[in-house]
Coordinates of C-alpha atoms in Angstrom, one line a residue:
M1 CA 9.7 125.1 -21.6
F2 CA 7.3 126.2 -18.4
K3 CA 6.9 122.2 -17.8
R4 CA 10.5 121.9 -17.4
F5 CA 10.6 124.4 -14.2
L6 CA 7.4 123.1 -12.8
P7 CA 9.1 120.5 -10.2
A8 CA 10.9 123.2 -9.0
V9 CA 8.3 125.6 -8.4
F10 CA 6.4 122.8 -7.0
I11 CA 9.4 122.3 -4.4
A12 CA 10.0 125.9 -3.6
M13 CA 5.9 126.0 -3.3
I14 CA 6.2 123.2 -0.8
T15 CA 9.3 124.6 0.9
L16 CA 7.8 128.3 1.3
S17 CA 4.7 126.9 2.9
L18 CA 6.5 124.6 5.5
T19 CA 7.9 128.2 7.0
G20 CA 3.9 128.5 8.5
C21 CA 3.0 125.2 9.1
G22 CA 4.3 124.9 12.4
Y23 CA 7.3 122.6 11.6
N24 CA 10.0 124.8 13.0
T25 CA 8.0 126.0 16.2
I26 CA 7.9 122.0 16.9
L27 CA 11.0 121.2 16.8
R28 CA 11.7 124.9 18.4
N29 CA 9.7 123.5 21.5
D30 CA 11.1 120.2 21.4
E31 CA 14.3 121.8 22.1
N32 CA 13.2 123.9 24.5
V33 CA 11.7 120.8 27.0
K34 CA 15.3 119.4 26.2
A35 CA 17.1 122.1 27.7
A36 CA 14.0 122.5 30.3
W37 CA 15.5 118.9 31.3
G38 CA 18.7 119.6 31.3
D39 CA 18.3 122.2 34.3
V40 CA 16.2 119.7 36.1
E41 CA 19.0 117.0 35.8
A42 CA 21.4 119.5 37.1
Q43 CA 19.5 120.4 40.1
Y44 CA 18.9 116.7 40.9
Q45 CA 22.5 116.2 40.5
R46 CA 23.4 118.8 42.7
R47 CA 21.2 117.4 45.4
L48 CA 22.5 114.0 44.9
N49 CA 26.0 115.5 45.7
L50 CA 25.2 116.7 48.7
I51 CA 23.7 114.2 50.2
P52 CA 26.9 112.1 51.1
N53 CA 28.5 115.2 53.0
L54 CA 24.8 115.6 55.2
V55 CA 24.8 112.2 56.0
N56 CA 28.3 112.0 56.5
T57 CA 27.9 115.2 59.2
V58 CA 24.7 113.5 60.7
K59 CA 26.7 110.5 61.2
G60 CA 28.8 111.8 63.8
Y61 CA 26.4 113.2 66.0
A62 CA 24.0 110.1 65.5
K63 CA 25.6 107.1 65.7
H64 CA 22.3 105.1 66.6
E65 CA 20.2 106.6 63.8
K66 CA 21.8 103.5 61.2
E67 CA 18.4 102.9 59.9
T68 CA 17.4 106.5 58.7
L69 CA 20.9 107.0 57.4
Q70 CA 20.9 103.8 55.0
A71 CA 17.4 104.8 54.4
V72 CA 19.1 107.9 52.6
V73 CA 22.2 106.2 51.3
D74 CA 19.8 103.5 49.6
A75 CA 17.8 105.8 48.0
R76 CA 20.5 108.1 46.4
S77 CA 22.2 104.9 45.6
R78 CA 18.8 103.7 43.7
A79 CA 18.7 107.4 42.1
T80 CA 22.1 107.1 40.6
S81 CA 21.6 103.7 39.1
V82 CA 18.7 105.1 36.4
Q83 CA 21.1 107.5 34.1
A84 CA 18.9 110.4 33.4
T85 CA 19.6 111.5 29.8
P86 CA 17.6 113.2 27.2
E87 CA 16.1 109.9 26.0
L88 CA 14.8 109.7 29.3
I89 CA 11.7 112.1 28.9
K90 CA 10.8 110.1 25.4
D91 CA 10.2 106.7 27.8
K92 CA 7.6 106.8 30.1
N93 CA 8.2 104.0 32.3
A94 CA 11.8 105.2 32.6
F95 CA 10.6 108.4 33.6
A96 CA 8.2 107.1 35.9
D97 CA 11.0 105.2 37.6
F98 CA 13.1 108.5 37.7
Q99 CA 10.4 110.1 39.0
K100 CA 10.1 107.4 42.0
N101 CA 13.3 107.7 42.8
Q102 CA 13.6 110.9 43.2
N103 CA 10.3 111.0 45.3
N104 CA 11.9 108.4 47.2
I105 CA 15.2 110.6 48.0
S106 CA 12.8 113.4 49.3
G107 CA 11.0 111.2 51.3
A108 CA 14.4 109.8 53.0
L109 CA 15.7 113.1 53.3
S110 CA 12.4 114.4 55.7
R111 CA 13.1 111.3 58.0
L112 CA 16.4 112.3 58.3
L113 CA 15.5 115.6 59.4
L114 CA 13.0 114.2 61.8
V115 CA 16.2 112.3 63.0
V116 CA 18.2 116.0 63.0
E117 CA 15.7 117.4 65.6
K118 CA 16.6 115.0 68.3
Y119 CA 20.0 116.5 68.3
P120 CA 20.1 120.4 69.2
D121 CA 24.1 120.3 68.9
L122 CA 23.8 119.2 65.6
K123 CA 21.4 121.7 64.6
A124 CA 24.0 124.1 66.0
D125 CA 26.8 122.9 63.8
Q126 CA 28.0 124.9 61.1
N127 CA 28.9 122.2 58.7
F128 CA 25.3 120.9 59.1
K129 CA 23.9 124.4 59.0
D130 CA 25.6 125.2 55.6
L131 CA 24.4 121.6 54.0
M132 CA 21.0 122.3 54.9
H133 CA 21.1 125.8 53.4
Q134 CA 22.9 124.3 50.1
L135 CA 20.3 121.4 50.3
E136 CA 17.0 123.8 50.9
G137 CA 18.5 126.1 47.8
T138 CA 19.0 122.7 45.9
E139 CA 15.3 122.1 46.8
N140 CA 13.9 125.5 45.9
R141 CA 16.2 125.1 42.4
I142 CA 14.5 121.8 42.0
S143 CA 11.2 122.9 42.1
V144 CA 11.5 126.3 39.9
S145 CA 13.5 123.4 37.1
V146 CA 10.7 121.4 37.4
Q147 CA 8.4 124.3 36.9
R148 CA 9.9 125.5 33.9
F149 CA 10.2 122.0 32.4
N150 CA 6.3 121.6 33.0
E151 CA 5.7 124.5 30.9
A152 CA 8.1 123.4 28.4
V153 CA 6.2 120.8 27.8
R154 CA 3.0 122.0 28.2
I155 CA 4.2 124.4 25.2
Y156 CA 5.5 121.6 23.4
N157 CA 2.3 119.3 23.5
T158 CA 0.2 122.3 22.5
S159 CA 2.5 122.8 19.4
I160 CA 1.8 119.3 18.1
R161 CA -1.9 119.3 18.5
V162 CA -2.9 122.4 17.6
F163 CA -3.9 122.9 13.6
P164 CA -1.3 123.2 11.3
N165 CA 1.0 122.1 13.3
S166 CA -0.6 118.7 14.1
L167 CA -0.7 118.3 10.5
T168 CA 2.6 119.1 9.9
N169 CA 3.6 116.7 12.9
S170 CA 1.7 113.9 11.5
I171 CA 2.7 114.2 8.2
F172 CA 6.7 115.1 8.4
L173 CA 7.9 114.9 12.2
K174 CA 5.3 112.3 13.9
M175 CA 6.7 113.8 17.3
E176 CA 4.9 112.3 20.6
V177 CA 3.4 113.7 23.6
K178 CA 6.1 114.4 26.2
E179 CA 4.9 113.5 29.7
S180 CA 5.3 116.4 32.8
F181 CA 6.4 116.0 36.1
K182 CA 3.6 115.2 38.7
A183 CA 3.2 115.0 41.9
E184 CA 3.6 111.7 44.1
A185 CA 0.5 109.8 44.9
G186 CA -0.7 111.4 48.5
A187 CA 1.5 114.7 48.1
E188 CA -1.5 116.8 48.7
K189 CA -1.2 115.9 52.5
A190 CA 1.1 117.5 54.6
P191 CA 3.7 114.4 56.3
E192 CA 2.9 114.0 60.0
V193 CA 5.6 115.0 62.7
K194 CA 6.1 113.1 65.7
F195 CA 9.0 113.7 68.2
E196 CA 9.2 110.9 70.4

């Protein structure tokens, strides 16, 4: 009679042992990475939505700065061509392209702000001031979201690499290490600002 219940007892023991092996922890951490990535996407989308208004406001004052304005528009266009989906963080090449496009937008916006310095009337314009405050707030939100994403990735990566979770992961889940956001090469140097 005991032999009849042996498979059920064995399955119950395996099920109970899974609760202590990190299975749920790994899955929970993976979901936290996805949620943090969603926050990053939302903030980048907010920035993309602000850019056309900012460009149009500057256009009215700086008609002959077409090259700089076009660079901002082009950078935004390239950034919107990469679909930011939860699957993006699983593809290292697509993730790198996404980061590169976002860095290009940051660079184009920096050049735009240098142009703005030439136009005191533009800096005094209330619409421009409002847009700049919104953009500054968005950049701060992006920074915080990226920090939270990187922390979630760190926790996740640790959870799939430490024992006994690493054993559970290699047998049952086969989850891979995720990439965190990295600074663009040369980001440690302060940008050079020249007023001509």
